[in-house]
mmCIF file with all atom_site columns, C-alpha atoms in Angstrom:
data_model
loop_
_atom_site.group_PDB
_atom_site.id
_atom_site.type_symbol
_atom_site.label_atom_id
_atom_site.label_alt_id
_atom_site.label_comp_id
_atom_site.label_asym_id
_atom_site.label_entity_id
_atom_site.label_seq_id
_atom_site.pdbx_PDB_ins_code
_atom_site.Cartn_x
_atom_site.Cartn_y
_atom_site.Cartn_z
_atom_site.occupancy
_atom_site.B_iso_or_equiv
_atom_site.pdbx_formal_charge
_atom_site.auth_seq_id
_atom_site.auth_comp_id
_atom_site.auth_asym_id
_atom_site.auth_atom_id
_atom_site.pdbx_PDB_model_num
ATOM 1   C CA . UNK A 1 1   ? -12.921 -8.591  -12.509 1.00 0.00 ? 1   UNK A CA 1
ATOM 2   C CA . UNK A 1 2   ? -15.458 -7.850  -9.553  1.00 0.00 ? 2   UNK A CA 1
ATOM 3   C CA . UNK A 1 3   ? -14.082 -3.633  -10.395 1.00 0.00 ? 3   UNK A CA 1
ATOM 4   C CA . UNK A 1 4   ? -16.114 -3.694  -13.638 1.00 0.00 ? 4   UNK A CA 1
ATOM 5   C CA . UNK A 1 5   ? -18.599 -4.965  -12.060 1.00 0.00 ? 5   UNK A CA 1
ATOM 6   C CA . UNK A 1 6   ? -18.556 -1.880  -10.470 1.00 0.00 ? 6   UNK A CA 1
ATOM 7   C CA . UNK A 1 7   ? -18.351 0.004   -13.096 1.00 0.00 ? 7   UNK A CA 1
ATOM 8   C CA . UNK A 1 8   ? -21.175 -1.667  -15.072 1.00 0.00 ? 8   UNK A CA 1
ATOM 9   C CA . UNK A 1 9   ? -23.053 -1.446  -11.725 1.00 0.00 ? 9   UNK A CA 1
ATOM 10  C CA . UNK A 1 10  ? -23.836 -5.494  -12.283 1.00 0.00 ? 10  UNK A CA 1
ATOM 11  C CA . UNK A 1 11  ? -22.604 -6.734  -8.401  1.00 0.00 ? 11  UNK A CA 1
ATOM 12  C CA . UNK A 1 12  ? -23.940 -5.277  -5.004  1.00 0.00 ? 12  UNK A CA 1
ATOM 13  C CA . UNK A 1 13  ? -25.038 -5.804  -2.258  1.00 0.00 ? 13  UNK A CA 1
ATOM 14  C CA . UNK A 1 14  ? -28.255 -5.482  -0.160  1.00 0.00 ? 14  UNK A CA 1
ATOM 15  C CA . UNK A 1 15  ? -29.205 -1.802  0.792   1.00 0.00 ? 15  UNK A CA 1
ATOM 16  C CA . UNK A 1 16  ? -27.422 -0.431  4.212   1.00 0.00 ? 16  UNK A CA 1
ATOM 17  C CA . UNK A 1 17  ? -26.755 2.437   6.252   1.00 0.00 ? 17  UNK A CA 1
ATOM 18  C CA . UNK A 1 18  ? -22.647 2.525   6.068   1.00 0.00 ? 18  UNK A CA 1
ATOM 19  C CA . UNK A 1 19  ? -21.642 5.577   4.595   1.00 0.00 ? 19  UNK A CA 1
ATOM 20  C CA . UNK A 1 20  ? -19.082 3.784   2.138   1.00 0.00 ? 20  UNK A CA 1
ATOM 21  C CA . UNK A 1 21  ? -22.504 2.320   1.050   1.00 0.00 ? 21  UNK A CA 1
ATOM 22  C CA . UNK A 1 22  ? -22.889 2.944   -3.269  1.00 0.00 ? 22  UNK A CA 1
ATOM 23  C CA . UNK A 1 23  ? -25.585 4.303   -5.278  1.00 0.00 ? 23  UNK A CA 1
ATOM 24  C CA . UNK A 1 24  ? -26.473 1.952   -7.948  1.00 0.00 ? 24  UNK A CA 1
ATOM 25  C CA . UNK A 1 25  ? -28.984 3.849   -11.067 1.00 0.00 ? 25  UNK A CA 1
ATOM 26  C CA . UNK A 1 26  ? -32.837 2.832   -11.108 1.00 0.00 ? 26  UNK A CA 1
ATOM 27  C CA . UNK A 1 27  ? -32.090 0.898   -14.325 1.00 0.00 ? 27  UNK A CA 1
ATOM 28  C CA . UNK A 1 28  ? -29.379 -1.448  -12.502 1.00 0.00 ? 28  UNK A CA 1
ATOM 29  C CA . UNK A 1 29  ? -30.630 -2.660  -9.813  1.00 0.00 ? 29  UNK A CA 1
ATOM 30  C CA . UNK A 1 30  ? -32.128 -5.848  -9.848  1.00 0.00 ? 30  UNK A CA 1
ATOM 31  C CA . UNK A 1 31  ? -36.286 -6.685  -9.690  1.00 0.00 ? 31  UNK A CA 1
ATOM 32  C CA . UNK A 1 32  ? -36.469 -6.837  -5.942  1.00 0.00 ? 32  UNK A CA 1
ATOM 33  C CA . UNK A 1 33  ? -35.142 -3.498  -5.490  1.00 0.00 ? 33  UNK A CA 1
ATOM 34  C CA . UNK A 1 34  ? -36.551 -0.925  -8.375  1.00 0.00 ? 34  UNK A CA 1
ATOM 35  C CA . UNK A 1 35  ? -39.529 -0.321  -5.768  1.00 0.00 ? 35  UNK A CA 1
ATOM 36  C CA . UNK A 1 36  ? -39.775 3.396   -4.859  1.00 0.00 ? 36  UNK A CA 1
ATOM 37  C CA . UNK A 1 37  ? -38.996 2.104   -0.916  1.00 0.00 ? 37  UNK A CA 1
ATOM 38  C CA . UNK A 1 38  ? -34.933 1.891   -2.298  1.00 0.00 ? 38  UNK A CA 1
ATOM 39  C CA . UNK A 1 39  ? -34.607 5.183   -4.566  1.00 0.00 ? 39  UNK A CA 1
ATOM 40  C CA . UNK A 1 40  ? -31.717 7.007   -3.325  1.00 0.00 ? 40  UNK A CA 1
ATOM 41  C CA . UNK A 1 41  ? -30.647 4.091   -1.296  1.00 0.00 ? 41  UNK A CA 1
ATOM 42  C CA . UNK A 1 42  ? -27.146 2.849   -0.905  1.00 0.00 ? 42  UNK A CA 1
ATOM 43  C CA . UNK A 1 43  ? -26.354 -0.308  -0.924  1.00 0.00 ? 43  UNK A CA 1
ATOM 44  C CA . UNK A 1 44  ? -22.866 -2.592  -0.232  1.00 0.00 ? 44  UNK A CA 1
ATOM 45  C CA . UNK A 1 45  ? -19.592 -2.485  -2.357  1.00 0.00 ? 45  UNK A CA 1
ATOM 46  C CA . UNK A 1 46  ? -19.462 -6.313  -2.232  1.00 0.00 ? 46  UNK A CA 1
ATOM 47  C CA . UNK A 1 47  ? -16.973 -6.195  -5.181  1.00 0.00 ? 47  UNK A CA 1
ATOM 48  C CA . UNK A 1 48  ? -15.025 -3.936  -2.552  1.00 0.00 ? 48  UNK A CA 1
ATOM 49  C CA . UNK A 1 49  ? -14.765 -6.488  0.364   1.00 0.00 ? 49  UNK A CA 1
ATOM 50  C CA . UNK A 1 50  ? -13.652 -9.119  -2.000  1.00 0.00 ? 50  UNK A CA 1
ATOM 51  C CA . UNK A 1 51  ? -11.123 -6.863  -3.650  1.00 0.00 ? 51  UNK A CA 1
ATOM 52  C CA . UNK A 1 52  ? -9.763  -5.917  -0.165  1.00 0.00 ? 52  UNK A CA 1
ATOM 53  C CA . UNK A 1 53  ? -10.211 -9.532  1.251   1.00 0.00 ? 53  UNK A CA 1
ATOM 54  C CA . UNK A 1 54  ? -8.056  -10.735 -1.282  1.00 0.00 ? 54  UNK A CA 1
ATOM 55  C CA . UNK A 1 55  ? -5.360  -7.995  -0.889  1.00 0.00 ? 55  UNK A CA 1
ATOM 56  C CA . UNK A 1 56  ? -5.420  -9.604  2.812   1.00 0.00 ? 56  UNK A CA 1
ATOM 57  C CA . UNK A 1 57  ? -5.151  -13.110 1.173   1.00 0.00 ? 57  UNK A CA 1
ATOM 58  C CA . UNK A 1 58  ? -2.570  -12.245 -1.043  1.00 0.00 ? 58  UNK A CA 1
ATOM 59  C CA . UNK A 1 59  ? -0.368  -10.993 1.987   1.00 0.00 ? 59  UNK A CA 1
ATOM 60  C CA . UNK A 1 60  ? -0.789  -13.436 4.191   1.00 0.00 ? 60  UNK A CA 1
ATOM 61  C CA . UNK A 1 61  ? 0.059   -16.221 1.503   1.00 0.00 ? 61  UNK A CA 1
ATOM 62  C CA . UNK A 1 62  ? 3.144   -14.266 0.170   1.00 0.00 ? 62  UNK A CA 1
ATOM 63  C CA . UNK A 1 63  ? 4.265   -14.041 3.815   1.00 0.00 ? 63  UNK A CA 1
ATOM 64  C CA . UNK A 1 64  ? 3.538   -18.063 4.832   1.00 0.00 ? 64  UNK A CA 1
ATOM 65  C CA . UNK A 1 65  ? 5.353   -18.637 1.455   1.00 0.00 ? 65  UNK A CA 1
ATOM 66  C CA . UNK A 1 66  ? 7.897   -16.459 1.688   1.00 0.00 ? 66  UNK A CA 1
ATOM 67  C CA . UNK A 1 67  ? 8.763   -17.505 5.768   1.00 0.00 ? 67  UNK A CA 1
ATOM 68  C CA . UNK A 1 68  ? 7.236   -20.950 6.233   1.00 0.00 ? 68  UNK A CA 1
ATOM 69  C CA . UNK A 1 69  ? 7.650   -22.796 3.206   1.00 0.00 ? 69  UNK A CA 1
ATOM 70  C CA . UNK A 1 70  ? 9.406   -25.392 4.263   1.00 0.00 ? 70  UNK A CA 1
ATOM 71  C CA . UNK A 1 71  ? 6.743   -26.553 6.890   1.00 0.00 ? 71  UNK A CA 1
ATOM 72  C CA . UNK A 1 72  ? 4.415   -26.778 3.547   1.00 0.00 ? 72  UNK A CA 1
ATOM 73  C CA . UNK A 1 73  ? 3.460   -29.635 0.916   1.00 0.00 ? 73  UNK A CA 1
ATOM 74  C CA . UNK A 1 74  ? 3.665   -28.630 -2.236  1.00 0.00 ? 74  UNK A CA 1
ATOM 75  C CA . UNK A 1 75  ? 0.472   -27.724 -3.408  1.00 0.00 ? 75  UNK A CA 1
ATOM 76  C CA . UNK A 1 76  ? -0.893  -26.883 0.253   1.00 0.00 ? 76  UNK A CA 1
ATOM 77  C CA . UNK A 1 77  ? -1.078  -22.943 -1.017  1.00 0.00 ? 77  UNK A CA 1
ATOM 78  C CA . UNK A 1 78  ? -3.519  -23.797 -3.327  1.00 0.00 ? 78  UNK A CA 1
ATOM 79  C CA . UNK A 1 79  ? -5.749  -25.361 -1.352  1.00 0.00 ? 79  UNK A CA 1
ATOM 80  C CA . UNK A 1 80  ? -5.152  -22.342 1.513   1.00 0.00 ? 80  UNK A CA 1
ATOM 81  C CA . UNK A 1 81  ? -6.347  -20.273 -1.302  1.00 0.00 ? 81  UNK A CA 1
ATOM 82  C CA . UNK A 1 82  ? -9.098  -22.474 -2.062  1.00 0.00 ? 82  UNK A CA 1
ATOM 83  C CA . UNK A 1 83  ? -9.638  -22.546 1.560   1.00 0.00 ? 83  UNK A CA 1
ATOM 84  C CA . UNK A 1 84  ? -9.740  -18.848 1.978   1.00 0.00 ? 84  UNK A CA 1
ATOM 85  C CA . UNK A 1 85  ? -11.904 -17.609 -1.199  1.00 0.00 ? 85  UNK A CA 1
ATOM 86  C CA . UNK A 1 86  ? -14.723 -19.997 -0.309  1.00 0.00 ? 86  UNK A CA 1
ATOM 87  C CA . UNK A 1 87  ? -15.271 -18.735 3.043   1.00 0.00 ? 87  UNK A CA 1
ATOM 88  C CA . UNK A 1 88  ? -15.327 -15.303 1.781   1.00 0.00 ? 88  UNK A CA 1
ATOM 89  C CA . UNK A 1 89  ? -17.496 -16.209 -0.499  1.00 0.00 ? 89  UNK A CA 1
ATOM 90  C CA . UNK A 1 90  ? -19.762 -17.872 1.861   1.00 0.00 ? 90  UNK A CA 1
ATOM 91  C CA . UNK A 1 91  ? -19.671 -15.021 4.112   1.00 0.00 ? 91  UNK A CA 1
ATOM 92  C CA . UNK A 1 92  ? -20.566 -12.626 0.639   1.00 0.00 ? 92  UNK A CA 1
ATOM 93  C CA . UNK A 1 93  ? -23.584 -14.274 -0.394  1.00 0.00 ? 93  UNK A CA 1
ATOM 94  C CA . UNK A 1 94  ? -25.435 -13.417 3.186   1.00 0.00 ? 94  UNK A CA 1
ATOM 95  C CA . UNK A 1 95  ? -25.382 -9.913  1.712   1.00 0.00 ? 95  UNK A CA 1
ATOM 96  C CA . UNK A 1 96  ? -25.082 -10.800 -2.201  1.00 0.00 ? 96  UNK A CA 1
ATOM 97  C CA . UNK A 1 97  ? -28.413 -8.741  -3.802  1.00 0.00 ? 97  UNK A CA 1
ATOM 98  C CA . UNK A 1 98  ? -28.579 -11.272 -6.477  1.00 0.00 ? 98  UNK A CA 1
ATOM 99  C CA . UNK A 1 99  ? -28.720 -14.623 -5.252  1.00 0.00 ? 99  UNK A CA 1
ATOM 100 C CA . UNK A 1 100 ? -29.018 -17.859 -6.970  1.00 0.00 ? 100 UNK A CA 1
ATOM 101 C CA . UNK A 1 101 ? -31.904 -19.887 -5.227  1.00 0.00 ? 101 UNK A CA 1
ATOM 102 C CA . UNK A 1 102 ? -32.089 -23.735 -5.748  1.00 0.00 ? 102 UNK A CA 1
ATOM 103 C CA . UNK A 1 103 ? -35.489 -24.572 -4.056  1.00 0.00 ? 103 UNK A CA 1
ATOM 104 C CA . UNK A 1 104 ? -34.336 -22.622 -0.364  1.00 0.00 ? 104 UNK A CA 1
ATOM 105 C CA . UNK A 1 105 ? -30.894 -23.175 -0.652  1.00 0.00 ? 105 UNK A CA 1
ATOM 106 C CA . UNK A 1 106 ? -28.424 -20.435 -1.720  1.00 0.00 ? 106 UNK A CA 1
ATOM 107 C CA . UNK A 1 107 ? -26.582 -22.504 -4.310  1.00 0.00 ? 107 UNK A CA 1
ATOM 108 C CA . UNK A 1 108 ? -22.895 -20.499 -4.383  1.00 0.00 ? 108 UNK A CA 1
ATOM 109 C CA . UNK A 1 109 ? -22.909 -20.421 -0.659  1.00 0.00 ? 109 UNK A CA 1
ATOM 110 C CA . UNK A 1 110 ? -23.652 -24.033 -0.763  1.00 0.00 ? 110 UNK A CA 1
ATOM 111 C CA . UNK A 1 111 ? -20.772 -24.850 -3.428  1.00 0.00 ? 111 UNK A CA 1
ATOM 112 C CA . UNK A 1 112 ? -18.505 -21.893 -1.410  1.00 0.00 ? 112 UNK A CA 1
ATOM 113 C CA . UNK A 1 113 ? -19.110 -24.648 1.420   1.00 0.00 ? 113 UNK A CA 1
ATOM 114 C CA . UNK A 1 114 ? -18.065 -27.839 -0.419  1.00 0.00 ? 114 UNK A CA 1
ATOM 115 C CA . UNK A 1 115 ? -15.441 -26.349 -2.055  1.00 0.00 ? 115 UNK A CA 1
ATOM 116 C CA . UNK A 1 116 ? -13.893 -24.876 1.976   1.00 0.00 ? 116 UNK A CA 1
ATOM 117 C CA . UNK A 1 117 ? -14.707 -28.359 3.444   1.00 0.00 ? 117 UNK A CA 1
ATOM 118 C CA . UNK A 1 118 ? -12.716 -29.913 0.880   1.00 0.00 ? 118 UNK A CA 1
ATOM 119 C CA . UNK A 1 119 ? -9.471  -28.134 0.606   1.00 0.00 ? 119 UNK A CA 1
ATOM 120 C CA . UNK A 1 120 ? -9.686  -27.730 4.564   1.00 0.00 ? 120 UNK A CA 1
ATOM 121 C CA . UNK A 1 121 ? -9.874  -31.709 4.471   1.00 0.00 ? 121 UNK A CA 1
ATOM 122 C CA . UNK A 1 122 ? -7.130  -31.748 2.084   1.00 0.00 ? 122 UNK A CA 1
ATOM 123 C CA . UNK A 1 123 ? -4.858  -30.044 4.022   1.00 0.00 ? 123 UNK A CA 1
ATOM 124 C CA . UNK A 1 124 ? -5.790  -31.404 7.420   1.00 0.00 ? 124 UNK A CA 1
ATOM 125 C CA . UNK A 1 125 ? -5.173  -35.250 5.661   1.00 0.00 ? 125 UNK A CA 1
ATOM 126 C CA . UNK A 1 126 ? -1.702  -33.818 4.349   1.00 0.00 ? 126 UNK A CA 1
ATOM 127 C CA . UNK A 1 127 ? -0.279  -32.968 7.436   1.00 0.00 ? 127 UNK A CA 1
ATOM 128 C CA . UNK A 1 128 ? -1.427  -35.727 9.771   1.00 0.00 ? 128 UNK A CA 1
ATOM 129 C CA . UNK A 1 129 ? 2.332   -36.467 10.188  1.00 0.00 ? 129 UNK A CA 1
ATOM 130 C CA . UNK A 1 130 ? 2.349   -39.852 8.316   1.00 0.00 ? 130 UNK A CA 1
ATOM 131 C CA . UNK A 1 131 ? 3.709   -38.305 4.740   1.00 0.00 ? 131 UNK A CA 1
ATOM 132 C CA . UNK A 1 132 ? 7.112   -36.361 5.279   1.00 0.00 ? 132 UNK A CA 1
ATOM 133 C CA . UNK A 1 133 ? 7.185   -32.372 3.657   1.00 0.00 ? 133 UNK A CA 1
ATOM 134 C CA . UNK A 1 134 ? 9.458   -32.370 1.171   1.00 0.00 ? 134 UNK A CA 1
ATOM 135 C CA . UNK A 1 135 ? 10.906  -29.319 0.430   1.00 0.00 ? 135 UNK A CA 1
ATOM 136 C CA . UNK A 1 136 ? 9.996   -26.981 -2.505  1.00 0.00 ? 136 UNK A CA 1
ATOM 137 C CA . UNK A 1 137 ? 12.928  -26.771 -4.162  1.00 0.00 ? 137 UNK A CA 1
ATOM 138 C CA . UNK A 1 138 ? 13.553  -30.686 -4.211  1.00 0.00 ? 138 UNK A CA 1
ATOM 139 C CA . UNK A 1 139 ? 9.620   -31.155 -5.139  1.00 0.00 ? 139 UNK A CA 1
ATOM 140 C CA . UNK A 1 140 ? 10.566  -29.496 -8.495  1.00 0.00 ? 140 UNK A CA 1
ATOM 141 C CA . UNK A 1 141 ? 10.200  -32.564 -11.376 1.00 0.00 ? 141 UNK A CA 1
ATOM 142 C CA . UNK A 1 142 ? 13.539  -32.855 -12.642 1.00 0.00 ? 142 UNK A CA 1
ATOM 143 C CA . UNK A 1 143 ? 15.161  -32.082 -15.163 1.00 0.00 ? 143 UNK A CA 1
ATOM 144 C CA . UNK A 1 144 ? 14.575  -34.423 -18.621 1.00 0.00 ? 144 UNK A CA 1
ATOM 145 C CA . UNK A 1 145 ? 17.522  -36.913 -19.377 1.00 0.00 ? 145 UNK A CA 1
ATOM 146 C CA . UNK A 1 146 ? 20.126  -35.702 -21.929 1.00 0.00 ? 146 UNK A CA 1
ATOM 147 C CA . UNK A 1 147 ? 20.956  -38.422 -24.111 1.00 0.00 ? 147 UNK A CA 1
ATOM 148 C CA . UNK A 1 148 ? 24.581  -38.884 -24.271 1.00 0.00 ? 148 UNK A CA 1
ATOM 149 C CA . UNK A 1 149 ? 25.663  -40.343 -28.418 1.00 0.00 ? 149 UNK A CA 1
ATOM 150 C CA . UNK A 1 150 ? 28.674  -41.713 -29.048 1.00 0.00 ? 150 UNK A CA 1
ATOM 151 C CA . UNK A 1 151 ? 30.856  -40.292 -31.438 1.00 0.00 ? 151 UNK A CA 1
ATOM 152 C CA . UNK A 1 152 ? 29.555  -43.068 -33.989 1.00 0.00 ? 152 UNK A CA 1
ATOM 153 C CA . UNK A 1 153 ? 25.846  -42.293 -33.424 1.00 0.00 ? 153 UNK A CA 1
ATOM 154 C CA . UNK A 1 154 ? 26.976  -38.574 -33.841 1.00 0.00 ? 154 UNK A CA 1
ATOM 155 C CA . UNK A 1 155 ? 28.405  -39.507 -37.234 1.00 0.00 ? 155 UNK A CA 1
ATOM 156 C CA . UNK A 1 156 ? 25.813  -41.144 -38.466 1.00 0.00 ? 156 UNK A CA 1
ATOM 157 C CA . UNK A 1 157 ? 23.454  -38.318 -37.606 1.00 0.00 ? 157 UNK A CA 1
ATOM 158 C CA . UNK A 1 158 ? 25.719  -35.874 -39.273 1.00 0.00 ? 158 UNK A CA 1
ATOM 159 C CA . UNK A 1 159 ? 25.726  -38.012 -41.902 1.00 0.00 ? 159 UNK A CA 1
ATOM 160 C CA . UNK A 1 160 ? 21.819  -38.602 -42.494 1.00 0.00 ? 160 UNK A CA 1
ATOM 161 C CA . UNK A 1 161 ? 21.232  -34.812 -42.530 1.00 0.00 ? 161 UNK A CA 1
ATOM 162 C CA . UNK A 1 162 ? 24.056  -33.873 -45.159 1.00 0.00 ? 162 UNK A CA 1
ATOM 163 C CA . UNK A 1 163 ? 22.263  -36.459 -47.459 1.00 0.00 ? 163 UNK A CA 1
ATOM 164 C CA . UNK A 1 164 ? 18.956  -34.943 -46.810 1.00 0.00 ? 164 UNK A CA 1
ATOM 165 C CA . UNK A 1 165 ? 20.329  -31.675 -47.733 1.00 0.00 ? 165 UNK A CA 1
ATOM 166 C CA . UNK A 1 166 ? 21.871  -32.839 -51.113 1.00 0.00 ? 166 UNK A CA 1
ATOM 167 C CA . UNK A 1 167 ? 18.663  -34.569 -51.600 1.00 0.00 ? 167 UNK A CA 1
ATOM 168 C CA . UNK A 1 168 ? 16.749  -31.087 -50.709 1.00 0.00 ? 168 UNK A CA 1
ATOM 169 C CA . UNK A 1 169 ? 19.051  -28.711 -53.275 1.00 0.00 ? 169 UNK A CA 1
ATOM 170 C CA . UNK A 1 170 ? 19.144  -31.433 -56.155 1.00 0.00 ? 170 UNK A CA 1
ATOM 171 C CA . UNK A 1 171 ? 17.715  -29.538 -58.789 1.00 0.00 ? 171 UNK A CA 1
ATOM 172 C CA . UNK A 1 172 ? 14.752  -29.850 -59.909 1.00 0.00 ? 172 UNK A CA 1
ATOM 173 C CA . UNK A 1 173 ? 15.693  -30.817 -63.583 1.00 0.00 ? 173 UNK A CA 1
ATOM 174 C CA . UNK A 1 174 ? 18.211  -33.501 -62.393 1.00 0.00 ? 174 UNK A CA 1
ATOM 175 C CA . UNK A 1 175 ? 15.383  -35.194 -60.502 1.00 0.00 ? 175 UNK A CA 1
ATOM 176 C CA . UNK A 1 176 ? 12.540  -35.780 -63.272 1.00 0.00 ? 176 UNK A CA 1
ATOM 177 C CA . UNK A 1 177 ? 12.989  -37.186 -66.562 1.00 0.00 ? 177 UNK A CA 1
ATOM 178 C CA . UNK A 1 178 ? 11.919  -35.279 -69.748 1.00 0.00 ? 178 UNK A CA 1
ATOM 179 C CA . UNK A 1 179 ? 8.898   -35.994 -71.804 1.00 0.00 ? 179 UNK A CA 1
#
């Protein structure tokens, strides 16, 4: 997502000095910036730290899942994720060029905030030691009950659909009366 933003030159940052710094055209950039003071400026890939941060994300997850699982509740990689992507996010929107004001508050870096608070609270609550982890192959739901007929109840059901069949190819002349 954030890579076409790129491309349609929609999401950057403010205007800096590092040399992986972008250009962004006259006609993108947003109000505060189309003064003459930022022609030729660069300014930052934000849709590149995200990208990258989330590589880093997806790693570190895959790894905790794929060696620690079993110290996890289900559901606690969700909230990790949750956990994760907000602070990013947070961290982002000190550099964001378009921000969202709601009176002086930033308000994505004030939802980013809620949002880390409460899946770090989830998880903290979880694992207080009180509940017991349950592993995630025995946290599956099971499977649904097969219903076990009798050979009666089989007959009968054989029975009912062989007469809806003959009822189905009676033809058509058979079943109505002539005029």
């Amino acid at each position: 997502g954030r890579w076409a933003n790129y491309v349609n030159q929609e999401v950057y940052g403010s205007p800096t000095d590092f040399p992986w710094g972008i250009e962004i055209l006259r006609e993108n950039l947003i109000e505060k910036y189309r003064a003459i003071d930022y022609f030729g400026e660069s300014f930052h890939p934000v849709f590149l730290y995200e990208s990258l941060w989330s590589l880093v994300a997806f790693y570190v997850l895959f790894r905790l899942y794929k060696n620690s699982r079993d110290r996890f509740h289900p559901g606690d990689f969700v909230l990790i994720y949750v956990a994760q992507y907000a602070f990013i996010r947070f961290m982002l929107e000190f550099i964001w060029a378009d921000v969202t004001m709601v009176g002086d508050i930033n308000l994505y870096q004030l939802l980013s905030a809620i949002a880390f608070v409460a899946a770090a609270g989830m998880l903290v609550y979880r694992h207080r030691g009180e509940v017991e982890i349950v592993p995630y192959d025995q946290a599956a739901p099971p499977e649904p009950p097969t219903s076990k007929k009798s050979k009666k109840d089989k007959a009968i059901d054989e029975e009912s659909l062989e007469t809806e069949d003959e009822v189905e190819t009676t033809p058509e002349s058979e079943t109505t009366e002539s005029v």
